[in-house]
């Protein structure tokens, strides 16, 4: 476990050695590995964002925020929403239930 003055365990991607880790402050997480800019206090590690449907995390912030979503998702306020969700999905669901009832 890392000490309180540098509480986050980060993979060191700055050196040429294989599988090296260091203890850092949150603002140093991205310096060690640009893909892991968030200091997670609960886990004690530097990690990437956790956003459903996210393709590229927003590396300019230290919070779970997306910069680019996967295909089929729409980016809004740093979160990805499923593009095809909406009221029409309810009608499709009712239609499919009706088909199943008629078949059975």
PDB file of C-alpha atoms in Angstrom:
ATOM      1  CA  UNK A   1       0.000   0.000   0.000  1.00  0.00           C
ATOM      2  CA  UNK A   2       1.220   3.515  -0.764  1.00  0.00           C
ATOM      3  CA  UNK A   3       1.830   6.102   2.002  1.00  0.00           C
ATOM      4  CA  UNK A   4      -0.616   8.998   2.597  1.00  0.00           C
ATOM      5  CA  UNK A   5       1.689  11.630   1.014  1.00  0.00           C
ATOM      6  CA  UNK A   6       1.503   9.798  -2.342  1.00  0.00           C
ATOM      7  CA  UNK A   7      -1.522   7.489  -2.014  1.00  0.00           C
ATOM      8  CA  UNK A   8      -1.996   6.187  -5.558  1.00  0.00           C
ATOM      9  CA  UNK A   9      -0.273   3.148  -7.064  1.00  0.00           C
ATOM     10  CA  UNK A  10       0.541   3.912 -10.721  1.00  0.00           C
ATOM     11  CA  UNK A  11       2.125   1.940 -13.537  1.00  0.00           C
ATOM     12  CA  UNK A  12       5.286   3.749 -14.613  1.00  0.00           C
ATOM     13  CA  UNK A  13       5.123   4.082 -18.405  1.00  0.00           C
ATOM     14  CA  UNK A  14       7.898   6.698 -18.447  1.00  0.00           C
ATOM     15  CA  UNK A  15      10.795   4.256 -18.061  1.00  0.00           C
ATOM     16  CA  UNK A  16      11.900   1.399 -20.340  1.00  0.00           C
ATOM     17  CA  UNK A  17      11.646  -1.266 -17.631  1.00  0.00           C
ATOM     18  CA  UNK A  18       8.967  -3.935 -17.725  1.00  0.00           C
ATOM     19  CA  UNK A  19       6.133  -3.798 -15.179  1.00  0.00           C
ATOM     20  CA  UNK A  20       7.297  -1.026 -12.837  1.00  0.00           C
ATOM     21  CA  UNK A  21       5.027   0.836 -10.428  1.00  0.00           C
ATOM     22  CA  UNK A  22       5.383   3.930  -8.256  1.00  0.00           C
ATOM     23  CA  UNK A  23       3.365   5.732  -5.591  1.00  0.00           C
ATOM     24  CA  UNK A  24       2.150   9.178  -6.714  1.00  0.00           C
ATOM     25  CA  UNK A  25      -0.225  12.041  -5.947  1.00  0.00           C
ATOM     26  CA  UNK A  26      -3.353  12.263  -8.118  1.00  0.00           C
ATOM     27  CA  UNK A  27      -1.955  15.086 -10.248  1.00  0.00           C
ATOM     28  CA  UNK A  28       0.989  12.804 -11.151  1.00  0.00           C
ATOM     29  CA  UNK A  29      -1.163   9.858 -12.309  1.00  0.00           C
ATOM     30  CA  UNK A  30      -1.316  11.025 -15.948  1.00  0.00           C
ATOM     31  CA  UNK A  31       2.428  11.729 -15.994  1.00  0.00           C
ATOM     32  CA  UNK A  32       3.176   8.076 -15.228  1.00  0.00           C
ATOM     33  CA  UNK A  33       0.594   6.684 -17.650  1.00  0.00           C
ATOM     34  CA  UNK A  34      -1.565   9.059 -19.755  1.00  0.00           C
ATOM     35  CA  UNK A  35      -4.359   6.464 -19.924  1.00  0.00           C
ATOM     36  CA  UNK A  36      -4.798   6.380 -16.124  1.00  0.00           C
ATOM     37  CA  UNK A  37      -5.350   9.974 -15.048  1.00  0.00           C
ATOM     38  CA  UNK A  38      -7.848   9.366 -12.198  1.00  0.00           C
ATOM     39  CA  UNK A  39      -6.695   8.715  -8.632  1.00  0.00           C
ATOM     40  CA  UNK A  40      -9.227   6.282  -7.157  1.00  0.00           C
ATOM     41  CA  UNK A  41      -9.225   6.751  -3.368  1.00  0.00           C
ATOM     42  CA  UNK A  42     -11.241   3.584  -2.725  1.00  0.00           C
ATOM     43  CA  UNK A  43      -8.891   1.330  -4.714  1.00  0.00           C
ATOM     44  CA  UNK A  44      -5.698   3.306  -4.056  1.00  0.00           C
ATOM     45  CA  UNK A  45      -4.671   3.211  -7.732  1.00  0.00           C
ATOM     46  CA  UNK A  46      -4.491   5.434 -10.785  1.00  0.00           C
ATOM     47  CA  UNK A  47      -7.093   4.293 -13.320  1.00  0.00           C
ATOM     48  CA  UNK A  48      -8.829   5.322 -16.533  1.00  0.00           C
ATOM     49  CA  UNK A  49     -12.412   6.563 -16.635  1.00  0.00           C
ATOM     50  CA  UNK A  50     -15.320   4.185 -16.115  1.00  0.00           C
ATOM     51  CA  UNK A  51     -18.091   5.350 -18.452  1.00  0.00           C
ATOM     52  CA  UNK A  52     -20.390   2.891 -20.243  1.00  0.00           C
ATOM     53  CA  UNK A  53     -20.005   3.147 -24.018  1.00  0.00           C
ATOM     54  CA  UNK A  54     -16.854   5.293 -23.816  1.00  0.00           C
ATOM     55  CA  UNK A  55     -14.181   4.866 -26.468  1.00  0.00           C
ATOM     56  CA  UNK A  56     -11.757   7.623 -25.349  1.00  0.00           C
ATOM     57  CA  UNK A  57     -11.597   9.084 -21.838  1.00  0.00           C
ATOM     58  CA  UNK A  58     -11.267  12.835 -21.296  1.00  0.00           C
ATOM     59  CA  UNK A  59      -7.641  13.086 -20.145  1.00  0.00           C
ATOM     60  CA  UNK A  60      -7.977  16.753 -19.144  1.00  0.00           C
ATOM     61  CA  UNK A  61      -9.941  15.963 -15.957  1.00  0.00           C
ATOM     62  CA  UNK A  62      -9.520  13.667 -12.949  1.00  0.00           C
ATOM     63  CA  UNK A  63     -13.092  12.371 -12.942  1.00  0.00           C
ATOM     64  CA  UNK A  64     -15.070   9.770 -14.879  1.00  0.00           C
ATOM     65  CA  UNK A  65     -15.692  11.743 -18.056  1.00  0.00           C
ATOM     66  CA  UNK A  66     -15.692  10.617 -21.685  1.00  0.00           C
ATOM     67  CA  UNK A  67     -14.303  12.521 -24.694  1.00  0.00           C
ATOM     68  CA  UNK A  68     -15.507  10.143 -27.445  1.00  0.00           C
ATOM     69  CA  UNK A  69     -18.180   7.441 -27.370  1.00  0.00           C
ATOM     70  CA  UNK A  70     -18.311   4.061 -29.095  1.00  0.00           C
ATOM     71  CA  UNK A  71     -20.455   3.767 -32.241  1.00  0.00           C
ATOM     72  CA  UNK A  72     -24.152   3.669 -31.331  1.00  0.00           C
ATOM     73  CA  UNK A  73     -23.714   6.053 -28.381  1.00  0.00           C
ATOM     74  CA  UNK A  74     -24.140   9.832 -28.080  1.00  0.00           C
ATOM     75  CA  UNK A  75     -21.828  12.017 -25.949  1.00  0.00           C
ATOM     76  CA  UNK A  76     -23.576  14.432 -23.574  1.00  0.00           C
ATOM     77  CA  UNK A  77     -21.919  16.093 -20.580  1.00  0.00           C
ATOM     78  CA  UNK A  78     -19.078  13.557 -20.520  1.00  0.00           C
ATOM     79  CA  UNK A  79     -21.422  10.544 -20.456  1.00  0.00           C
ATOM     80  CA  UNK A  80     -22.420   8.191 -23.291  1.00  0.00           C
ATOM     81  CA  UNK A  81     -26.074   7.404 -23.899  1.00  0.00           C
ATOM     82  CA  UNK A  82     -27.357   4.628 -26.130  1.00  0.00           C
ATOM     83  CA  UNK A  83     -28.360   6.282 -29.392  1.00  0.00           C
ATOM     84  CA  UNK A  84     -31.366   4.065 -30.071  1.00  0.00           C
ATOM     85  CA  UNK A  85     -33.001   4.241 -26.632  1.00  0.00           C
ATOM     86  CA  UNK A  86     -36.256   6.123 -26.271  1.00  0.00           C
ATOM     87  CA  UNK A  87     -40.022   5.829 -26.172  1.00  0.00           C
ATOM     88  CA  UNK A  88     -40.182   3.850 -29.411  1.00  0.00           C
ATOM     89  CA  UNK A  89     -38.317   0.990 -27.707  1.00  0.00           C
ATOM     90  CA  UNK A  90     -41.323   0.598 -25.383  1.00  0.00           C
ATOM     91  CA  UNK A  91     -43.631   0.136 -28.373  1.00  0.00           C
ATOM     92  CA  UNK A  92     -41.274  -2.412 -29.918  1.00  0.00           C
ATOM     93  CA  UNK A  93     -41.269  -4.306 -26.609  1.00  0.00           C
ATOM     94  CA  UNK A  94     -45.084  -4.353 -26.466  1.00  0.00           C
ATOM     95  CA  UNK A  95     -45.206  -5.509 -30.086  1.00  0.00           C
ATOM     96  CA  UNK A  96     -42.823  -8.394 -29.397  1.00  0.00           C
ATOM     97  CA  UNK A  97     -44.796  -9.444 -26.323  1.00  0.00           C
ATOM     98  CA  UNK A  98     -47.964  -9.417 -28.454  1.00  0.00           C
ATOM     99  CA  UNK A  99     -46.292 -11.609 -31.091  1.00  0.00           C
ATOM    100  CA  UNK A 100     -45.144 -14.090 -28.419  1.00  0.00           C
ATOM    101  CA  UNK A 101     -48.669 -14.239 -26.930  1.00  0.00           C
ATOM    102  CA  UNK A 102     -50.201 -14.890 -30.367  1.00  0.00           C
ATOM    103  CA  UNK A 103     -47.670 -17.612 -31.200  1.00  0.00           C
ATOM    104  CA  UNK A 104     -48.072 -19.411 -27.858  1.00  0.00           C
TER     105      UNK A 104
END
